[in-house]
Amino acid sequence: MKAFLILEDGTVFEGTSIGSTKDMISEIVFNTSMTGYLEVLTDPSYAGQAVVMTYPLIGNYGITPDMESKKAWPDGYIVRELSRMPSNFRCEGTIQDFLKEQDIPGIAGIDTRALTKILREKGTMNGMITTNENYNLDEVLPKLHAYKVGDVVSKVTCSEKYVLEGNGPKVALMDFGAKNNIARSLNDRGCEVTVYPANTPAEEIISANPDGIMLSNGPGDPADCTSIIKEIRKLYDSDIPIFAICLGHQLMALANGGKTYKLKYGHRGGNHPVKDLQTGRVYISSQNHGYAVDADSIPESVAVPAFVNVNDNTNEGMSYVGKNIFTVQFHPEACPGPQDSGYLFDRFMDMMGGTK
């Protein structure tokens, strides 16, 4: 079945329908990872977006037990070619069947390199995937211009708190769209992890007397999370050690009077170099974000930059002065090949007093 990808600038790509055949309007973003497509599909940070995979052949090893959440979150999926015969000893099915089961519409057979160049040059834009060959641009384009991602944190957070048992420090993990491996990385170090819904009052967290607080990744514009930002400010004032990743990093900056801004086309992939400003060492990191913290908007008396993106010099982390708080924009729980940045979890353990 034919499918069409229509961008808000009027560009149209024709390809083949994969997954669900329903019409989809979303923000179109690209990911440069060569592997890890299942982790991408099940990352809650992609809620409200349709993902273009720049690597030309997707699905080689099928669907494996590497999901970062219980379901897939992107609105749509865009690829050059899907593997017809996946091969892996852990393979449990094909990506084609997975997209259908998850009701995610997609398109294959288009020039994803050309599409990515458009998004890099013109910036992230909205688009539609449709199987309707009689689409009318005059009707579609106004809908694309009007689309807003909106509040997606409330859609991806857990509905009630739950606990991963452990014998070490007690960690309160705020779920703004947390990937499974964040809780797992803490649990593997012996932590007892209590995962809380995004709208949990700070007083409830503090009254539980955790040894540390983890602020997770998540989707959407951080500035839209106004009520969450107020609660994070209370957590900041509590003097409990805090480690924040991605959206959590942005929300902590906003809670301290900082500003965030939208990147032209974002950072999404497993090959982004970041420099630790304390040691001068560069790490290859996994990233997925469309917004960045304006480090200059935060007084040096409050926080200082801890990491910087080597490609474009955007902020990749902050260290808060006089507080046991540090935040990073990238994903130390992910393993894009190197696992070097996992040491940040060890630093968090040290802040909490180490293994008990």
Short mmCIF file of C-alpha atoms in Angstrom, two decimals:
data_model
loop_
_atom_site.label_atom_id
_atom_site.label_comp_id
_atom_site.label_asym_id
_atom_site.label_seq_id
_atom_site.Cartn_x
_atom_site.Cartn_y
_atom_site.Cartn_z
CA MET A 1 0.00 0.00 0.00
CA LYS A 2 1.27 3.46 -0.89
CA ALA A 3 1.90 5.97 1.88
CA PHE A 4 2.84 9.64 1.83
CA LEU A 5 4.83 11.84 4.19
CA ILE A 6 3.75 15.48 3.89
CA LEU A 7 5.88 18.16 5.57
CA GLU A 8 4.54 21.53 6.64
CA ASP A 9 6.73 23.25 4.01
CA GLY A 10 4.78 21.37 1.31
CA THR A 11 7.41 18.71 0.58
CA VAL A 12 5.89 15.28 -0.13
CA PHE A 13 7.65 11.90 -0.01
CA GLU A 14 6.00 8.79 -1.46
CA GLY A 15 6.73 5.37 -0.05
CA THR A 16 5.16 2.19 1.29
CA SER A 17 2.89 1.94 4.31
CA ILE A 18 4.22 0.04 7.34
CA GLY A 19 2.45 -0.57 10.63
CA SER A 20 -0.95 1.05 11.16
CA THR A 21 -2.71 2.66 8.19
CA LYS A 22 -4.32 5.48 10.18
CA ASP A 23 -3.48 9.11 9.39
CA MET A 24 -0.92 10.70 11.71
CA ILE A 25 0.14 14.31 12.33
CA SER A 26 3.19 14.88 14.51
CA GLU A 27 6.52 16.65 14.91
CA ILE A 28 9.09 14.99 12.63
CA VAL A 29 12.54 14.39 14.17
CA PHE A 30 15.54 12.27 13.14
CA ASN A 31 17.73 9.83 15.04
CA THR A 32 21.25 8.97 13.88
CA SER A 33 21.67 5.70 15.81
CA MET A 34 22.89 2.72 13.81
CA THR A 35 21.35 0.22 16.25
CA GLY A 36 18.94 0.42 19.15
CA TYR A 37 15.77 1.00 17.15
CA LEU A 38 13.69 -0.88 19.74
CA GLU A 39 15.05 1.34 22.53
CA VAL A 40 14.10 4.34 20.38
CA LEU A 41 10.59 3.04 19.77
CA THR A 42 9.98 2.39 23.48
CA ASP A 43 11.58 5.59 24.82
CA PRO A 44 8.77 7.74 26.33
CA SER A 45 10.70 10.89 25.36
CA TYR A 46 9.46 10.37 21.79
CA ALA A 47 5.82 10.86 22.73
CA GLY A 48 4.35 13.51 20.45
CA GLN A 49 6.94 12.93 17.73
CA ALA A 50 7.45 10.79 14.62
CA VAL A 51 10.98 9.42 14.23
CA VAL A 52 13.10 9.28 11.09
CA MET A 53 15.89 6.69 11.34
CA THR A 54 18.89 7.90 9.32
CA TYR A 55 20.53 4.46 9.21
CA PRO A 56 19.25 2.95 5.94
CA LEU A 57 18.36 -0.59 7.06
CA ILE A 58 16.24 -1.05 10.19
CA GLY A 59 15.00 -4.24 11.84
CA ASN A 60 18.01 -6.50 11.15
CA TYR A 61 17.81 -8.24 14.54
CA GLY A 62 14.02 -8.08 14.89
CA ILE A 63 12.26 -7.43 18.17
CA THR A 64 14.30 -8.42 21.24
CA PRO A 65 13.71 -8.08 25.04
CA ASP A 66 15.33 -4.62 25.10
CA MET A 67 12.29 -2.42 25.60
CA GLU A 68 12.74 0.76 27.66
CA SER A 69 9.04 0.80 28.63
CA LYS A 70 5.98 -1.40 28.25
CA LYS A 71 4.89 0.07 24.91
CA ALA A 72 6.01 2.12 21.94
CA TRP A 73 5.57 5.90 22.16
CA PRO A 74 6.36 7.65 18.83
CA ASP A 75 3.40 8.83 16.78
CA GLY A 76 5.02 7.52 13.60
CA TYR A 77 8.07 5.74 12.20
CA ILE A 78 9.98 6.61 9.03
CA VAL A 79 12.67 4.40 7.47
CA ARG A 80 14.54 3.82 4.21
CA GLU A 81 14.21 0.05 4.30
CA LEU A 82 12.90 -2.54 6.75
CA SER A 83 14.69 -5.86 7.03
CA ARG A 84 12.50 -8.64 5.66
CA MET A 85 14.34 -11.48 7.44
CA PRO A 86 15.57 -10.51 10.94
CA SER A 87 18.34 -12.68 12.35
CA ASN A 88 19.20 -12.84 16.05
CA PHE A 89 19.14 -15.63 18.62
CA ARG A 90 16.94 -13.43 20.86
CA CYS A 91 14.54 -12.39 18.08
CA GLU A 92 10.88 -12.59 19.16
CA GLY A 93 9.25 -11.12 16.05
CA THR A 94 9.56 -8.58 13.26
CA ILE A 95 9.49 -4.82 13.55
CA GLN A 96 6.67 -4.79 10.96
CA ASP A 97 4.40 -6.83 13.24
CA PHE A 98 5.48 -4.78 16.26
CA LEU A 99 4.41 -1.52 14.60
CA LYS A 100 1.02 -3.03 13.76
CA GLU A 101 0.54 -4.34 17.31
CA GLN A 102 1.43 -0.92 18.72
CA ASP A 103 -0.86 0.87 16.22
CA ILE A 104 1.97 3.07 14.96
CA PRO A 105 1.72 4.26 11.33
CA GLY A 106 4.90 4.45 9.34
CA ILE A 107 6.40 4.80 5.91
CA ALA A 108 9.28 2.96 4.26
CA GLY A 109 11.05 3.31 0.95
CA ILE A 110 11.67 7.05 1.06
CA ASP A 111 14.99 8.90 0.82
CA THR A 112 15.63 9.44 4.53
CA ARG A 113 18.94 11.16 3.74
CA ALA A 114 17.12 13.85 1.72
CA LEU A 115 14.48 14.16 4.44
CA THR A 116 17.13 14.56 7.16
CA LYS A 117 18.89 17.27 5.14
CA ILE A 118 15.61 19.20 4.95
CA LEU A 119 15.14 18.95 8.74
CA ARG A 120 18.74 20.03 9.35
CA GLU A 121 18.53 23.01 7.01
CA LYS A 122 15.00 24.20 7.81
CA GLY A 123 14.70 22.83 11.34
CA THR A 124 12.31 20.37 12.93
CA MET A 125 8.84 20.65 11.43
CA ASN A 126 5.45 18.99 11.62
CA GLY A 127 4.33 16.38 9.13
CA MET A 128 1.63 13.88 8.24
CA ILE A 129 1.79 10.21 7.28
CA THR A 130 -1.23 9.15 5.27
CA THR A 131 -2.29 6.31 2.95
CA ASN A 132 -4.89 8.54 1.29
CA GLU A 133 -3.76 9.01 -2.31
CA ASN A 134 -6.34 11.78 -2.74
CA TYR A 135 -4.91 14.05 -0.06
CA ASN A 136 -5.40 17.79 -0.54
CA LEU A 137 -2.41 19.98 0.37
CA ASP A 138 -4.66 23.00 0.85
CA GLU A 139 -6.47 21.07 3.59
CA VAL A 140 -3.46 19.29 5.09
CA LEU A 141 -0.96 22.14 5.45
CA PRO A 142 -3.08 24.32 7.80
CA LYS A 143 -3.50 21.27 10.08
CA LEU A 144 0.25 20.73 10.11
CA HIS A 145 0.97 24.35 10.98
CA ALA A 146 -1.59 24.20 13.82
CA TYR A 147 -0.24 21.01 15.44
CA LYS A 148 1.24 21.39 18.94
CA VAL A 149 2.91 18.62 20.94
CA GLY A 150 1.25 19.86 24.15
CA ASP A 151 1.35 18.13 27.54
CA VAL A 152 2.87 14.70 27.01
CA VAL A 153 4.51 14.12 30.40
CA SER A 154 1.10 13.30 31.92
CA LYS A 155 0.61 10.66 29.19
CA VAL A 156 3.88 8.82 29.77
CA THR A 157 4.32 8.91 33.55
CA CYS A 158 3.31 5.96 35.75
CA SER A 159 -0.19 6.06 37.27
CA GLU A 160 0.92 5.10 40.77
CA LYS A 161 4.18 4.64 42.64
CA TYR A 162 5.96 1.29 42.75
CA VAL A 163 9.14 -0.07 44.34
CA LEU A 164 12.18 -1.97 43.07
CA GLU A 165 13.56 -3.66 46.17
CA GLY A 166 17.18 -3.22 47.19
CA ASN A 167 19.40 -3.28 50.28
CA GLY A 168 21.28 -0.04 49.65
CA PRO A 169 20.37 3.66 49.57
CA LYS A 170 16.74 4.57 49.06
CA VAL A 171 16.18 6.56 45.87
CA ALA A 172 13.02 8.42 44.88
CA LEU A 173 12.79 8.37 41.07
CA MET A 174 10.50 11.02 39.58
CA ASP A 175 8.97 9.50 36.45
CA PHE A 176 8.58 12.17 33.77
CA GLY A 177 8.86 9.46 31.11
CA ALA A 178 11.66 7.42 32.63
CA LYS A 179 13.45 4.77 30.63
CA ASN A 180 13.61 1.40 32.41
CA ASN A 181 17.38 1.42 32.47
CA ILE A 182 17.53 4.42 34.81
CA ALA A 183 15.84 2.49 37.61
CA ARG A 184 17.79 -0.63 36.63
CA SER A 185 21.13 1.22 36.79
CA LEU A 186 20.31 2.31 40.34
CA ASN A 187 18.89 -1.07 41.34
CA ASP A 188 21.98 -2.88 40.01
CA ARG A 189 24.05 -0.76 42.41
CA GLY A 190 21.93 -2.00 45.32
CA CYS A 191 19.50 0.92 45.57
CA GLU A 192 15.92 0.51 46.65
CA VAL A 193 14.13 2.58 43.99
CA THR A 194 10.66 4.01 44.54
CA VAL A 195 9.23 5.33 41.27
CA TYR A 196 6.78 8.23 41.67
CA PRO A 197 4.28 9.71 39.17
CA ALA A 198 5.30 13.08 37.72
CA ASN A 199 2.61 15.02 39.60
CA THR A 200 3.63 13.76 43.06
CA PRO A 201 3.90 16.66 45.57
CA ALA A 202 7.42 17.39 46.81
CA GLU A 203 6.19 17.01 50.40
CA GLU A 204 5.37 13.34 49.78
CA ILE A 205 8.83 12.68 48.40
CA ILE A 206 10.60 14.49 51.23
CA SER A 207 8.48 12.85 53.93
CA ALA A 208 9.57 9.42 52.65
CA ASN A 209 13.10 10.42 53.70
CA PRO A 210 14.98 9.11 50.64
CA ASP A 211 18.78 9.10 50.53
CA GLY A 212 18.64 10.60 47.05
CA ILE A 213 16.27 11.85 44.38
CA MET A 214 16.48 11.04 40.67
CA LEU A 215 14.77 13.28 38.09
CA SER A 216 14.17 11.34 34.87
CA ASN A 217 14.07 12.05 31.17
CA GLY A 218 10.77 12.82 29.46
CA PRO A 219 9.08 14.35 26.41
CA GLY A 220 7.87 17.79 25.38
CA ASP A 221 8.74 21.41 26.08
CA PRO A 222 10.16 21.69 29.63
CA ALA A 223 8.70 25.18 30.04
CA ASP A 224 5.19 23.67 29.82
CA CYS A 225 5.74 21.71 33.06
CA THR A 226 4.94 24.67 35.32
CA SER A 227 3.44 22.75 38.25
CA ILE A 228 6.28 20.19 38.22
CA ILE A 229 8.87 22.97 38.20
CA LYS A 230 7.39 24.40 41.42
CA GLU A 231 7.68 21.01 43.13
CA ILE A 232 11.27 20.57 41.94
CA ARG A 233 12.16 23.90 43.53
CA LYS A 234 10.96 22.47 46.85
CA LEU A 235 13.11 19.38 46.30
CA TYR A 236 16.07 21.67 45.57
CA ASP A 237 15.53 23.40 48.94
CA SER A 238 15.39 20.07 50.80
CA ASP A 239 19.18 19.40 50.69
CA ILE A 240 18.58 15.79 49.60
CA PRO A 241 21.16 14.70 46.96
CA ILE A 242 19.69 14.97 43.46
CA PHE A 243 20.79 13.57 40.10
CA ALA A 244 18.82 14.63 37.01
CA ILE A 245 18.85 13.41 33.40
CA CYS A 246 17.59 15.11 30.21
CA LEU A 247 14.16 16.64 30.95
CA GLY A 248 15.00 16.48 34.66
CA HIS A 249 18.15 18.50 33.93
CA GLN A 250 16.09 21.14 32.13
CA LEU A 251 13.41 21.29 34.82
CA MET A 252 16.01 21.79 37.57
CA ALA A 253 17.45 24.72 35.63
CA LEU A 254 13.98 26.25 35.19
CA ALA A 255 13.28 25.75 38.90
CA ASN A 256 16.31 27.94 39.62
CA GLY A 257 15.39 30.79 37.32
CA GLY A 258 17.18 29.48 34.24
CA LYS A 259 15.85 29.43 30.70
CA THR A 260 15.55 26.76 28.04
CA TYR A 261 15.29 27.14 24.27
CA LYS A 262 14.37 24.93 21.33
CA LEU A 263 17.22 23.57 19.22
CA LYS A 264 16.95 23.82 15.44
CA TYR A 265 16.78 20.06 14.95
CA GLY A 266 17.74 18.59 18.33
CA HIS A 267 20.23 15.92 19.39
CA ARG A 268 19.00 12.37 18.86
CA GLY A 269 21.37 9.45 18.46
CA GLY A 270 24.12 7.39 20.05
CA ASN A 271 27.18 9.27 18.81
CA HIS A 272 27.19 12.72 20.45
CA PRO A 273 30.52 13.80 22.04
CA VAL A 274 30.30 15.62 25.37
CA LYS A 275 33.19 17.09 27.34
CA ASP A 276 33.48 16.88 31.11
CA LEU A 277 34.63 20.41 31.98
CA GLN A 278 36.18 19.25 35.25
CA THR A 279 38.48 16.60 33.76
CA GLY A 280 38.63 17.62 30.11
CA ARG A 281 37.71 14.10 29.06
CA VAL A 282 35.30 13.59 26.14
CA TYR A 283 32.63 10.88 26.21
CA ILE A 284 30.50 9.50 23.38
CA SER A 285 26.92 9.78 24.62
CA SER A 286 23.39 8.76 23.78
CA GLN A 287 21.03 11.72 23.46
CA ASN A 288 17.39 12.46 22.75
CA HIS A 289 16.27 16.05 23.25
CA GLY A 290 14.94 19.00 21.29
CA TYR A 291 15.51 21.66 23.96
CA ALA A 292 18.63 22.89 25.74
CA VAL A 293 19.45 24.85 28.89
CA ASP A 294 20.79 28.37 28.45
CA ALA A 295 23.69 28.10 30.90
CA ASP A 296 24.24 31.87 30.85
CA SER A 297 20.74 32.38 32.26
CA ILE A 298 21.73 30.78 35.58
CA PRO A 299 23.95 32.84 37.92
CA GLU A 300 27.35 31.27 38.65
CA SER A 301 26.51 31.57 42.33
CA VAL A 302 23.71 29.02 41.74
CA ALA A 303 25.19 26.56 39.22
CA VAL A 304 28.14 26.17 36.87
CA PRO A 305 28.35 24.24 33.58
CA ALA A 306 29.69 20.71 34.05
CA PHE A 307 29.47 19.30 30.51
CA VAL A 308 29.39 20.83 27.04
CA ASN A 309 28.50 19.38 23.62
CA VAL A 310 31.65 19.23 21.51
CA ASN A 311 29.71 19.59 18.24
CA ASP A 312 27.78 22.81 18.93
CA ASN A 313 28.88 23.96 22.42
CA THR A 314 25.38 23.64 23.89
CA ASN A 315 25.13 22.90 27.59
CA GLU A 316 25.14 19.22 28.56
CA GLY A 317 25.16 19.40 32.35
CA MET A 318 25.18 21.64 35.43
CA SER A 319 26.71 21.38 38.91
CA TYR A 320 24.82 23.28 41.60
CA VAL A 321 26.95 25.36 43.97
CA GLY A 322 26.71 24.43 47.65
CA LYS A 323 24.32 21.58 46.86
CA ASN A 324 24.63 17.85 46.33
CA ILE A 325 22.96 18.29 42.94
CA PHE A 326 24.27 17.64 39.45
CA THR A 327 22.40 17.27 36.18
CA VAL A 328 23.18 16.02 32.67
CA GLN A 329 21.44 16.49 29.33
CA PHE A 330 22.62 13.16 27.88
CA HIS A 331 21.75 9.58 28.91
CA PRO A 332 24.36 7.84 31.11
CA GLU A 333 22.00 4.88 31.54
CA ALA A 334 22.10 4.17 27.79
CA CYS A 335 24.84 2.10 26.15
CA PRO A 336 25.48 3.42 22.63
CA GLY A 337 28.63 1.31 22.46
CA PRO A 338 30.74 3.02 25.15
CA GLN A 339 29.51 2.65 28.71
CA ASP A 340 31.94 5.22 30.13
CA SER A 341 29.35 7.71 31.37
CA GLY A 342 27.84 5.11 33.69
CA TYR A 343 30.29 6.48 36.26
CA LEU A 344 27.79 9.28 36.88
CA PHE A 345 25.58 6.80 38.72
CA ASP A 346 28.60 5.92 40.86
CA ARG A 347 29.06 9.63 41.60
CA PHE A 348 25.41 9.77 42.68
CA MET A 349 26.03 6.75 44.94
CA ASP A 350 28.94 8.59 46.56
CA MET A 351 26.72 11.64 47.13
CA MET A 352 24.27 9.40 48.99
CA GLY A 353 27.02 7.90 51.14
CA GLY A 354 27.85 4.92 48.96
CA THR A 355 26.60 1.35 49.35
CA LYS A 356 25.00 0.73 52.73
#
